[in-house]
Short mmCIF file of C-alpha atoms in Angstrom, two decimals:
data_model
loop_
_atom_site.label_atom_id
_atom_site.label_comp_id
_atom_site.label_asym_id
_atom_site.label_seq_id
_atom_site.Cartn_x
_atom_site.Cartn_y
_atom_site.Cartn_z
CA MET A 212 16.91 -9.66 35.26
CA ILE A 213 13.21 -9.90 36.16
CA ARG A 214 12.03 -7.78 39.09
CA PHE A 215 8.48 -7.18 40.34
CA GLU A 216 8.01 -4.44 42.95
CA ARG A 217 4.58 -4.39 44.61
CA VAL A 218 2.94 -5.03 41.27
CA ALA A 219 -0.83 -5.03 40.85
CA LYS A 220 -2.82 -5.68 37.70
CA ARG A 221 -6.46 -4.84 37.39
CA TYR A 222 -8.20 -5.76 34.13
CA PRO A 223 -10.77 -3.47 32.49
CA ASN A 224 -13.54 -5.75 33.78
CA GLY A 225 -12.52 -4.79 37.32
CA ARG A 226 -10.97 -8.10 38.28
CA GLU A 227 -7.70 -7.67 40.13
CA ALA A 228 -5.56 -10.57 38.94
CA ILE A 229 -2.54 -9.90 41.15
CA SER A 230 -1.70 -7.34 43.79
CA GLY A 231 1.35 -6.53 45.87
CA VAL A 232 3.49 -9.04 44.00
CA SER A 233 7.24 -8.65 44.56
CA PHE A 234 10.02 -11.01 43.53
CA GLU A 235 13.30 -11.02 41.73
CA VAL A 236 14.88 -13.50 39.39
CA PRO A 237 18.61 -12.85 38.90
CA ARG A 238 20.38 -13.37 35.61
CA GLY A 239 20.89 -16.97 34.64
CA GLU A 240 18.48 -18.44 37.17
CA MET A 241 15.65 -20.84 36.43
CA VAL A 242 12.49 -20.53 38.55
CA PHE A 243 9.09 -22.16 38.55
CA LEU A 244 5.96 -20.07 38.91
CA THR A 245 3.30 -22.22 40.49
CA GLY A 246 -0.20 -21.91 41.88
CA ARG A 247 -3.72 -22.97 41.03
CA SER A 248 -5.51 -21.91 37.88
CA GLY A 249 -6.57 -18.31 38.32
CA ALA A 250 -3.87 -17.54 40.86
CA GLY A 251 -2.31 -15.02 38.49
CA LYS A 252 0.48 -17.01 36.80
CA SER A 253 -0.54 -15.98 33.29
CA THR A 254 -0.85 -12.36 34.35
CA VAL A 255 2.71 -12.37 35.70
CA LEU A 256 4.01 -13.77 32.41
CA LYS A 257 1.96 -11.28 30.37
CA LEU A 258 3.45 -8.45 32.41
CA ILE A 259 6.97 -9.74 31.69
CA ALA A 260 6.35 -10.09 27.94
CA LEU A 261 4.68 -6.66 27.91
CA LEU A 262 1.41 -8.07 26.68
CA GLU A 263 -0.01 -6.12 29.60
CA ARG A 264 1.23 -3.16 31.61
CA PRO A 265 1.05 -3.06 35.40
CA THR A 266 -1.75 -1.05 37.02
CA ARG A 267 0.47 -0.32 40.03
CA GLY A 268 4.06 -1.09 40.92
CA VAL A 269 7.09 -1.58 38.72
CA VAL A 270 7.99 -4.47 36.45
CA THR A 271 11.62 -4.42 35.36
CA VAL A 272 12.87 -6.81 32.68
CA ASN A 273 16.36 -6.66 31.19
CA GLY A 274 16.94 -3.49 33.18
CA ARG A 275 13.97 -1.69 31.64
CA SER A 276 10.74 -0.73 33.35
CA THR A 277 7.81 -1.91 31.24
CA GLY A 278 5.35 0.66 32.54
CA ALA A 279 7.00 3.62 30.86
CA LEU A 280 8.17 1.99 27.64
CA PRO A 281 6.71 3.85 24.63
CA ALA A 282 4.61 1.74 22.28
CA ARG A 283 7.07 2.04 19.39
CA LYS A 284 9.78 0.42 21.51
CA ILE A 285 7.68 -2.60 22.43
CA PRO A 286 8.70 -4.69 19.37
CA ALA A 287 12.42 -4.32 20.16
CA PHE A 288 11.69 -5.14 23.82
CA ARG A 289 9.82 -8.32 22.88
CA ARG A 290 12.67 -9.48 20.67
CA GLU A 291 14.81 -9.84 23.77
CA ILE A 292 12.32 -12.14 25.46
CA GLY A 293 11.48 -15.65 24.34
CA VAL A 294 7.92 -16.75 25.11
CA VAL A 295 6.57 -20.30 24.99
CA PHE A 296 2.82 -20.81 25.15
CA GLN A 297 0.77 -23.75 26.27
CA ASP A 298 -1.12 -23.69 22.96
CA HIS A 299 2.25 -22.97 21.28
CA LYS A 300 0.72 -20.34 18.93
CA LEU A 301 2.29 -21.71 15.77
CA LEU A 302 1.14 -20.64 12.32
CA VAL A 303 -0.42 -23.87 11.10
CA ASP A 304 -0.28 -22.93 7.43
CA ARG A 305 3.49 -22.36 7.49
CA PRO A 306 6.19 -24.99 7.62
CA VAL A 307 8.27 -25.49 10.76
CA PHE A 308 11.16 -23.53 9.24
CA ASP A 309 9.04 -20.39 8.70
CA ASN A 310 7.59 -20.60 12.19
CA VAL A 311 10.99 -20.81 13.85
CA ALA A 312 12.48 -18.15 11.55
CA LEU A 313 9.75 -15.56 12.26
CA PRO A 314 11.51 -13.75 15.15
CA LEU A 315 14.63 -13.37 12.98
CA VAL A 316 12.62 -12.26 9.96
CA VAL A 317 10.91 -9.47 11.89
CA ALA A 318 14.35 -8.36 13.11
CA ASP A 319 15.64 -8.04 9.52
CA THR A 320 18.26 -10.75 9.91
CA PRO A 321 20.15 -11.63 6.71
CA LEU A 322 18.78 -14.73 4.97
CA ARG A 323 21.99 -16.74 5.18
CA GLU A 324 22.14 -16.28 8.92
CA ILE A 325 18.46 -17.17 9.33
CA ASP A 326 19.02 -20.49 7.61
CA LYS A 327 21.97 -21.31 9.85
CA ARG A 328 20.30 -20.31 13.08
CA VAL A 329 16.98 -22.03 12.38
CA ARG A 330 18.85 -25.30 11.87
CA ALA A 331 20.83 -24.73 15.05
CA ALA A 332 17.67 -24.01 17.06
CA LEU A 333 15.86 -27.05 15.67
CA ASP A 334 18.91 -29.15 16.46
CA GLN A 335 18.81 -27.94 20.06
CA VAL A 336 15.24 -29.16 20.50
CA GLY A 337 15.85 -32.37 18.55
CA LEU A 338 13.82 -31.54 15.47
CA LEU A 339 16.50 -31.20 12.82
CA GLY A 340 15.26 -32.51 9.48
CA LYS A 341 11.61 -31.55 10.07
CA GLU A 342 11.92 -28.00 8.68
CA ARG A 343 9.57 -28.55 5.75
CA LEU A 344 6.76 -30.22 7.68
CA LEU A 345 3.65 -28.33 8.72
CA PRO A 346 3.02 -28.03 12.47
CA LEU A 347 -0.05 -30.29 12.30
CA GLU A 348 2.06 -33.06 10.81
CA LEU A 349 4.01 -33.17 14.08
CA SER A 350 3.07 -34.70 17.42
CA ILE A 351 1.92 -32.41 20.25
CA GLY A 352 5.30 -32.73 21.95
CA GLU A 353 7.11 -31.86 18.74
CA GLN A 354 4.83 -28.86 18.18
CA GLN A 355 5.68 -27.63 21.67
CA ARG A 356 9.39 -27.98 20.89
CA VAL A 357 8.92 -25.97 17.67
CA GLY A 358 7.46 -23.27 19.91
CA ILE A 359 10.54 -23.47 22.11
CA ALA A 360 12.89 -23.29 19.12
CA ARG A 361 11.04 -20.14 18.01
CA ALA A 362 11.32 -18.65 21.48
CA VAL A 363 15.09 -19.20 21.74
CA ILE A 364 16.21 -18.48 18.20
CA THR A 365 16.99 -14.85 18.97
CA LYS A 366 19.14 -16.00 21.91
CA PRO A 367 16.97 -14.02 24.32
CA ALA A 368 18.29 -13.11 27.73
CA VAL A 369 14.94 -14.07 29.25
CA LEU A 370 12.88 -17.13 28.41
CA ILE A 371 9.38 -17.49 29.85
CA ALA A 372 6.95 -20.35 29.38
CA ASP A 373 3.26 -20.66 30.24
CA GLU A 374 2.32 -24.27 31.10
CA PRO A 375 4.64 -25.65 28.43
CA THR A 376 4.00 -29.23 29.55
CA GLY A 377 0.25 -28.88 30.08
CA ASN A 378 -0.70 -31.09 27.14
CA LEU A 379 2.14 -33.56 27.42
CA ASP A 380 2.47 -36.98 29.02
CA PRO A 381 5.04 -37.17 31.85
CA GLU A 382 7.83 -38.49 29.65
CA LEU A 383 7.44 -35.72 27.05
CA ALA A 384 7.01 -33.15 29.81
CA LEU A 385 10.32 -34.14 31.33
CA GLU A 386 11.97 -33.95 27.94
CA VAL A 387 10.60 -30.44 27.31
CA MET A 388 11.63 -29.28 30.77
CA ASN A 389 15.14 -30.58 30.16
CA VAL A 390 15.30 -28.37 27.09
CA PHE A 391 14.58 -25.36 29.32
CA ARG A 392 17.26 -26.45 31.78
CA ARG A 393 19.83 -26.64 29.02
CA PHE A 394 19.13 -23.01 28.13
CA GLN A 395 19.45 -21.99 31.75
CA GLU A 396 22.79 -23.76 31.88
CA VAL A 397 24.14 -21.53 29.11
CA GLY A 398 23.10 -18.36 30.94
CA THR A 399 19.48 -17.70 29.98
CA THR A 400 17.11 -16.52 32.71
CA VAL A 401 14.19 -18.94 32.63
CA MET A 402 10.76 -18.70 34.23
CA VAL A 403 8.30 -21.56 33.77
CA ALA A 404 4.70 -21.32 34.93
CA THR A 405 3.34 -24.76 35.73
CA HIS A 406 1.05 -26.64 38.05
CA ASP A 407 2.94 -29.89 37.58
CA MET A 408 4.29 -30.14 41.15
CA HIS A 409 5.88 -33.48 40.45
CA LEU A 410 8.14 -31.93 37.80
CA VAL A 411 8.93 -28.94 40.00
CA ARG A 412 10.12 -31.19 42.79
CA GLU A 413 12.11 -33.33 40.43
CA PHE A 414 13.99 -30.35 39.05
CA GLY A 415 14.81 -28.80 42.40
CA LYS A 416 14.72 -25.19 41.26
CA ARG A 417 13.40 -22.19 43.15
CA GLU A 418 9.64 -21.88 43.19
CA ILE A 419 7.52 -18.75 43.34
CA VAL A 420 4.04 -19.68 44.53
CA LEU A 421 1.06 -17.51 43.66
CA GLU A 422 -2.10 -17.76 45.71
CA SER A 423 -5.12 -15.68 44.69
CA GLY A 424 -2.97 -12.91 43.30
CA HIS A 425 -0.29 -12.80 45.99
CA VAL A 426 3.11 -14.41 46.40
CA ARG A 427 2.76 -16.94 49.21
CA ASP A 428 6.41 -17.43 49.86
CA ALA A 429 9.54 -17.86 47.83
CA ARG A 430 10.73 -21.03 49.31
CA ASP A 431 13.83 -22.66 48.00
CA VAL A 432 13.53 -26.22 47.03
CA HIS A 433 17.13 -26.09 46.13
CA VAL A 434 19.92 -23.61 46.78
CA PRO A 435 19.95 -21.25 43.78
CA THR A 436 23.06 -21.45 41.67
CA ILE A 437 23.77 -17.79 41.10
CA GLY A 438 22.79 -14.53 42.76
CA ALA A 439 20.81 -13.61 45.80
CA VAL A 440 17.21 -14.52 46.41
CA ALA A 441 14.88 -11.61 46.82
CA PRO A 442 12.49 -11.57 49.76
CA MET B 32 23.27 -7.17 10.97
CA THR B 33 21.00 -5.16 8.73
CA GLY B 34 22.27 -3.65 5.53
CA PRO B 35 20.64 -2.20 2.42
CA GLY B 36 20.74 -5.69 0.89
CA THR B 37 18.69 -7.11 3.72
CA TRP B 38 16.28 -4.20 3.54
CA LEU B 39 15.82 -4.78 -0.18
CA ALA B 40 15.41 -8.52 0.33
CA ARG B 41 12.68 -7.88 2.93
CA HIS B 42 10.75 -5.59 0.62
CA LEU B 43 11.17 -7.98 -2.27
CA GLN B 44 9.91 -10.76 -0.06
CA ALA B 45 6.89 -8.71 1.01
CA ALA B 46 6.12 -7.88 -2.63
CA LEU B 47 6.49 -11.50 -3.75
CA GLY B 48 4.44 -12.69 -0.80
CA ALA B 49 1.69 -10.24 -1.72
CA SER B 50 1.59 -11.39 -5.34
CA GLY B 51 1.58 -15.01 -4.21
CA ARG B 52 -1.40 -14.42 -1.97
CA LEU B 53 -3.31 -12.66 -4.76
CA ALA B 54 -2.58 -15.57 -7.09
CA ARG B 55 -3.87 -18.09 -4.54
CA ALA B 56 -7.34 -16.51 -4.54
CA PRO B 57 -7.69 -15.75 -8.26
CA LEU B 58 -11.44 -15.20 -8.37
CA ALA B 59 -11.62 -12.73 -5.49
CA THR B 60 -8.53 -10.97 -6.82
CA LEU B 61 -10.05 -10.75 -10.29
CA PHE B 62 -13.24 -9.14 -9.00
CA THR B 63 -11.36 -6.53 -7.02
CA ILE B 64 -9.12 -5.75 -9.99
CA ALA B 65 -12.15 -5.55 -12.31
CA VAL B 66 -13.83 -2.95 -10.07
CA ILE B 67 -10.64 -0.89 -9.84
CA GLY B 68 -10.02 -1.25 -13.57
CA LEU B 69 -13.49 0.02 -14.48
CA ALA B 70 -13.18 2.90 -12.04
CA LEU B 71 -9.87 3.95 -13.60
CA ALA B 72 -10.94 3.33 -17.21
CA LEU B 73 -13.74 5.87 -16.99
CA PRO B 74 -11.65 9.02 -16.35
CA LEU B 75 -9.00 7.85 -18.81
CA GLY B 76 -11.65 7.38 -21.49
CA LEU B 77 -13.11 10.81 -20.78
CA LYS B 78 -9.68 12.39 -21.00
CA LEU B 79 -9.06 10.74 -24.36
CA PHE B 80 -12.41 12.04 -25.56
CA VAL B 81 -11.45 15.61 -24.65
CA ASP B 82 -7.96 15.22 -26.15
CA ASN B 83 -9.39 13.82 -29.37
CA ALA B 84 -12.06 16.50 -29.64
CA ARG B 85 -9.35 19.13 -29.35
CA ALA B 86 -7.05 17.42 -31.82
CA ALA B 87 -9.88 16.90 -34.32
CA THR B 88 -10.93 20.52 -34.29
CA GLY B 89 -7.35 21.64 -34.65
CA ASP B 90 -5.97 25.13 -34.30
CA PHE B 91 -9.17 27.08 -34.50
CA ALA B 92 -10.18 25.88 -31.09
CA ASN B 93 -7.73 28.35 -29.65
CA ALA B 94 -6.78 30.89 -32.30
CA VAL B 95 -9.42 33.33 -33.51
CA ASP B 96 -8.83 33.89 -37.18
CA LEU B 97 -10.46 36.58 -39.28
CA SER B 98 -11.53 35.81 -42.80
CA ILE B 99 -11.66 38.80 -45.18
CA TYR B 100 -13.83 38.21 -48.24
CA PHE B 101 -13.22 40.58 -51.16
CA ARG B 102 -15.86 41.76 -53.58
CA LEU B 103 -16.12 39.57 -56.66
CA GLY B 104 -14.01 40.97 -59.43
CA THR B 105 -11.30 42.44 -57.21
CA PRO B 106 -8.04 41.68 -59.03
CA ILE B 107 -5.69 39.30 -57.28
CA GLU B 108 -2.81 41.84 -57.57
CA LYS B 109 -4.86 44.29 -55.52
CA VAL B 110 -5.54 41.57 -52.99
CA ARG B 111 -1.82 40.79 -52.65
CA GLN B 112 -1.10 44.49 -52.25
CA LEU B 113 -3.69 44.78 -49.47
CA ALA B 114 -2.26 41.62 -47.86
CA GLU B 115 1.07 43.47 -47.57
CA ARG B 116 -0.70 46.35 -45.88
CA ALA B 117 -2.44 43.98 -43.49
CA ARG B 118 0.93 42.42 -42.58
CA SER B 119 2.33 45.76 -41.52
CA ARG B 120 -0.62 46.40 -39.24
CA PRO B 121 0.27 45.94 -35.54
CA GLY B 122 -1.62 43.10 -33.86
CA VAL B 123 -1.46 40.90 -36.95
CA ALA B 124 0.64 37.75 -36.69
CA SER B 125 0.25 36.32 -40.16
CA VAL B 126 -1.68 36.84 -43.34
CA LYS B 127 -2.54 34.10 -45.79
CA VAL B 128 -3.78 34.84 -49.28
CA ILE B 129 -6.31 32.33 -50.57
CA PRO B 130 -7.01 33.12 -54.27
CA ALA B 131 -10.46 32.23 -55.53
CA ASP B 132 -9.04 29.51 -57.81
CA THR B 133 -7.34 27.73 -54.94
CA ALA B 134 -10.44 27.99 -52.81
CA LEU B 135 -12.54 26.49 -55.59
CA ALA B 136 -10.09 23.64 -56.12
CA GLU B 137 -10.18 22.81 -52.42
CA PHE B 138 -13.93 23.05 -52.28
CA ARG B 139 -14.22 20.77 -55.29
CA LYS B 140 -11.91 18.26 -53.68
CA TYR B 141 -13.41 18.08 -50.20
CA SER B 142 -17.06 19.04 -50.43
CA GLY B 143 -18.32 16.30 -52.68
CA PHE B 144 -20.04 18.88 -54.92
CA GLY B 145 -17.49 18.40 -57.72
CA ALA B 146 -20.06 17.46 -60.34
CA ALA B 147 -22.35 20.33 -59.45
CA LEU B 148 -19.46 22.79 -59.62
CA ASP B 149 -18.60 21.61 -63.13
CA ALA B 150 -21.94 23.02 -64.25
CA ILE B 151 -20.90 26.51 -63.17
CA THR B 152 -18.61 28.27 -65.59
CA ASP B 153 -17.60 31.25 -63.48
CA ASN B 154 -15.86 30.90 -60.14
CA PRO B 155 -18.47 31.98 -57.57
CA LEU B 156 -15.90 32.26 -54.80
CA PRO B 157 -14.14 35.47 -53.81
CA HIS B 158 -10.48 35.95 -52.94
CA VAL B 159 -9.93 35.61 -49.23
CA LEU B 160 -7.32 36.78 -46.73
CA GLY B 161 -6.86 34.67 -43.64
CA ILE B 162 -5.66 36.91 -40.81
CA ARG B 163 -4.28 35.49 -37.60
CA PRO B 164 -4.08 38.02 -34.78
CA ARG B 165 -0.90 38.19 -32.76
CA ALA B 166 -1.04 36.36 -29.42
CA GLY B 167 -1.82 38.96 -26.78
CA ALA B 168 -3.72 41.10 -29.23
CA ASP B 169 -6.72 38.79 -29.38
CA SER B 170 -8.99 40.28 -26.73
CA THR B 171 -12.54 40.90 -27.85
CA ALA B 172 -12.06 44.69 -28.00
CA GLU B 173 -8.87 44.52 -30.03
CA LEU B 174 -10.35 41.98 -32.38
CA ALA B 175 -13.35 44.23 -32.93
CA LYS B 176 -10.99 47.13 -33.77
CA LEU B 177 -9.12 44.96 -36.23
CA LYS B 178 -12.37 43.84 -37.80
CA ASP B 179 -13.57 47.44 -38.23
CA TYR B 180 -10.25 48.40 -39.81
CA PHE B 181 -10.48 45.71 -42.49
CA ALA B 182 -14.18 46.30 -43.04
CA SER B 183 -13.42 49.94 -43.91
CA TRP B 184 -11.46 48.92 -47.04
CA PRO B 185 -13.68 49.58 -50.07
CA GLU B 186 -12.69 46.27 -51.75
CA VAL B 187 -13.86 44.21 -48.78
CA GLU B 188 -17.25 42.59 -48.92
CA LEU B 189 -17.30 40.92 -45.53
CA VAL B 190 -15.06 40.33 -42.49
CA GLN B 191 -16.00 37.18 -40.68
CA MET B 192 -14.89 36.31 -37.20
CA ASP B 193 -16.08 33.00 -35.75
CA ILE B 194 -15.44 34.16 -32.24
CA GLU B 195 -18.84 33.15 -30.81
CA TRP B 196 -18.51 29.64 -32.06
CA VAL B 197 -14.96 29.39 -30.77
CA HIS B 198 -16.03 30.60 -27.34
CA ARG B 199 -18.85 28.08 -27.21
CA PHE B 200 -16.64 25.27 -28.33
CA ASN B 201 -13.98 26.12 -25.77
CA ALA B 202 -16.67 26.36 -23.10
CA ILE B 203 -17.91 22.88 -23.96
CA LEU B 204 -14.39 21.50 -23.76
CA GLU B 205 -13.93 23.26 -20.43
CA VAL B 206 -17.12 21.68 -19.06
CA LEU B 207 -15.89 18.29 -20.19
CA ARG B 208 -12.50 18.90 -18.62
CA ARG B 209 -14.09 19.80 -15.29
CA ALA B 210 -16.41 16.80 -15.49
CA LEU B 211 -13.30 14.74 -16.08
CA ALA B 212 -11.63 16.19 -12.99
CA VAL B 213 -14.72 15.57 -10.84
CA ALA B 214 -15.11 12.02 -12.15
CA ALA B 215 -11.43 11.33 -11.54
CA VAL B 216 -11.64 12.51 -7.92
CA VAL B 217 -14.86 10.61 -7.20
CA LEU B 218 -13.57 7.42 -8.78
CA ALA B 219 -10.22 7.76 -7.00
CA PHE B 220 -12.14 7.69 -3.72
CA GLY B 221 -13.97 4.66 -5.04
CA VAL B 222 -10.65 2.91 -5.63
CA LEU B 223 -9.48 3.86 -2.13
CA ALA B 224 -12.66 2.40 -0.65
CA VAL B 225 -12.44 -0.83 -2.65
CA VAL B 226 -8.79 -1.42 -1.78
CA GLY B 227 -9.33 -0.39 1.83
CA ASN B 228 -12.21 -2.81 2.27
CA THR B 229 -10.34 -5.66 0.59
CA ILE B 230 -7.34 -5.10 2.82
CA ARG B 231 -9.57 -4.89 5.90
CA LEU B 232 -10.96 -8.35 5.11
CA GLU B 233 -7.47 -9.65 4.48
CA ILE B 234 -6.31 -8.33 7.85
CA GLN B 235 -9.23 -10.06 9.56
CA ASN B 236 -8.41 -13.33 7.82
CA ARG B 237 -4.80 -13.16 8.91
CA ARG B 238 -5.45 -12.06 12.45
CA ALA B 239 -3.68 -15.04 14.05
CA GLU B 240 -0.60 -14.48 11.96
CA ILE B 241 -0.52 -10.79 12.82
CA GLU B 242 -0.85 -11.57 16.52
CA VAL B 243 2.01 -14.05 16.49
CA THR B 244 4.18 -11.71 14.45
CA LYS B 245 3.66 -8.92 16.96
CA LEU B 246 4.26 -11.39 19.77
CA VAL B 247 7.75 -12.22 18.54
CA GLY B 248 8.62 -8.55 18.15
CA GLY B 249 7.30 -7.60 14.70
CA SER B 250 6.87 -3.84 14.50
CA ASN B 251 3.74 -2.22 13.10
CA ALA B 252 5.76 -1.29 10.01
CA PHE B 253 6.76 -4.90 9.48
CA VAL B 254 3.21 -6.17 9.88
CA ARG B 255 1.88 -3.43 7.60
CA ARG B 256 4.38 -3.95 4.77
CA PRO B 257 2.80 -6.94 2.98
CA PHE B 258 -0.62 -5.28 3.07
CA LEU B 259 0.78 -2.12 1.49
CA TYR B 260 2.30 -4.18 -1.30
CA THR B 261 -0.97 -6.03 -1.74
CA GLY B 262 -2.80 -2.70 -2.06
CA ALA B 263 -0.28 -1.27 -4.51
CA LEU B 264 -0.48 -4.45 -6.56
CA TYR B 265 -4.28 -4.24 -6.70
CA GLY B 266 -3.98 -0.65 -7.91
CA LEU B 267 -1.33 -1.48 -10.48
CA LEU B 268 -3.22 -4.47 -11.88
CA GLY B 269 -6.43 -2.42 -11.93
CA ALA B 270 -4.64 0.33 -13.87
CA MET B 271 -3.34 -2.26 -16.35
CA LEU B 272 -6.87 -3.55 -16.83
CA ALA B 273 -8.11 0.04 -17.33
CA LEU B 274 -5.45 0.57 -20.01
CA ALA B 275 -6.44 -2.67 -21.71
CA ILE B 276 -10.09 -1.57 -21.70
CA VAL B 277 -9.29 1.86 -23.14
CA PHE B 278 -6.84 0.55 -25.75
CA GLY B 279 -9.43 -2.04 -26.76
CA ALA B 280 -12.17 0.58 -27.04
CA THR B 281 -9.87 2.85 -29.06
CA ALA B 282 -9.04 0.03 -31.45
CA LEU B 283 -12.75 -0.76 -31.89
CA LEU B 284 -13.69 2.87 -32.52
CA ALA B 285 -10.73 3.86 -34.71
CA PRO B 286 -12.05 2.56 -38.09
CA ALA B 287 -15.44 4.24 -37.59
CA VAL B 288 -13.79 7.51 -36.56
CA ALA B 289 -11.43 7.34 -39.55
CA ASP B 290 -14.46 6.93 -41.86
CA LEU B 291 -16.19 9.87 -40.22
CA ALA B 292 -13.08 12.02 -40.53
CA ALA B 293 -12.64 11.06 -44.17
CA ALA B 294 -16.22 12.11 -44.85
CA TYR B 295 -15.27 15.57 -43.59
CA GLY B 296 -12.07 15.56 -45.64
CA SER B 297 -9.89 15.24 -42.57
CA ARG B 298 -7.00 12.90 -42.08
CA PHE B 299 -7.72 12.82 -38.34
CA THR B 300 -7.13 9.48 -36.62
CA LEU B 301 -8.26 8.55 -33.14
CA LEU B 302 -5.54 8.99 -30.54
CA GLY B 303 -5.03 6.21 -27.99
CA PRO B 304 -3.57 6.82 -24.52
CA GLY B 305 -0.11 8.37 -24.85
CA GLN B 306 3.01 7.31 -23.02
CA ASP B 307 2.51 10.02 -20.38
CA ASP B 308 -1.09 9.01 -19.75
CA THR B 309 -0.09 5.36 -19.54
CA LEU B 310 2.67 5.98 -17.00
CA ARG B 311 0.52 8.37 -15.01
CA LEU B 312 -2.34 5.88 -14.82
CA LEU B 313 -0.08 3.00 -13.76
CA GLY B 314 1.69 5.14 -11.16
CA GLY B 315 -1.56 6.69 -9.97
CA GLY B 316 -3.25 3.31 -9.69
CA ALA B 317 -0.42 1.83 -7.64
CA LEU B 318 -0.31 4.93 -5.44
CA LEU B 319 -4.08 4.83 -4.83
CA GLY B 320 -3.84 1.15 -3.88
CA TRP B 321 -0.96 1.89 -1.54
CA ILE B 322 -2.84 4.74 0.15
CA GLY B 323 -6.04 2.71 0.44
CA ALA B 324 -4.14 -0.15 2.04
CA TRP B 325 -2.33 2.24 4.35
CA GLY B 326 -5.61 3.68 5.58
CA ALA B 327 -7.05 0.24 6.31
CA ALA B 328 -3.83 -1.00 7.89
CA ALA B 329 -3.47 2.05 10.11
CA ARG B 330 -6.99 1.59 11.41
CA HIS B 331 -7.16 -2.16 11.84
CA LEU B 332 -3.62 -3.34 12.61
CA ARG B 333 -3.27 -1.21 15.70
CA ALA B 334 -6.29 -2.92 17.19
CA ILE B 335 -4.72 -6.36 16.93
CA GLU B 336 -2.55 -6.92 19.96
CA PRO B 337 -1.37 -10.35 21.01
CA GLN B 338 -3.32 -12.14 23.73
CA ALA B 339 -1.56 -14.82 25.69
#
């Protein structure tokens, strides 16, 4: 589902964020991407969401190599990936409903279906009834869950999250992480970048550790549920 | 999942969204529309001026008529007889007999010299034939031949052909028409620039929204759509303002023009913008706005790519 083959990314300023990174996340698995700040976690996620293209190597997501994808096909590619950001990137001048509906709106989904699915997604993250509120009227944890609802509303095959619990207290963080686990349980491939080692241990999922741009090892905290583990 | 209904709904939504955004910043919107309106009102006003000048001067702006003045004392029967001969001449489209009595009556009616004319017992005016050359036979050489032919009749005092004046008048109208075309092109570019700049600012203000939209898979076309509607709306509203300005100016000028026309014995009334002009201006305005917005969107939207 997500495969990195000897991937390197060098930014225009010359900094090489990652190099020689290889790993594979099979369909329906949930993995944690860990490592210190600056180890390259964000770069890996950007490469998956096609916010960046690899300098060397091959990134394959949903069976498609991102390096060769023409620019006009990027929007359709992104619609199949749900992304959750640490700063949640919500539109603060739009109500919760509009924020969550955005991925469906850009995909020309009929209005009736949008209404139904937005409610379903908000229900899944426990925010039903808050559709008309503005993001800033919600708590930080609730804002983060709006971001998750937006990421999953298209029922993406791949869900990635960049430090989704970074601003949350442990209780809220656990709650948010449980939301991710529920999506994994219904077949979504989930990758969560985090430095919250306590949570990682508690969840017992596979961990990919980045250390100054390289994968240290892909040790299994827990036996993966489905599929083989790549070297 | 997507049908024509959904497509229509999306466009409707983009159009409504665009109007909503314009309404939320009324002052800025008003200024932009005022600039576009003035830029569009100018060529429309100039066109009306040319149209009116042509309408006021009537047929003779195009047709070159010859007036044949007979010697005083030529009997009207002779004149009618010669009129028949003129009609049979190739190159002549029509011949109109204006007897001296009729000419005097008209002159009395329109010139304002009625009282002075009462003092004159004899009619000082000659009989006149108005000759209209056939279309296609009105080149300068052929007209000269026609003129010589009529001048050779012994009863004819004078053959007058106001060709110089007609040429000059047509040349003036032509200059005005070209000036109109140049002004229209220059001002159209002005409208493009105004709309383009307004849309550029709008794109900058909504940068975060554009980024997030692209992030969740919004295509360039989707992101561009509301800006195109905004541009078209600016153009359309500007064109409506231009029409209002020109209609207002026409209404203000009409009484004065009617007085002037009456003084010259004409029933001419000032023409406002016609239905064609109105539709063309509205359509053209909207199109200019759309194109201006497209130019700005093409340049600036591509540069905005989401950063995680």
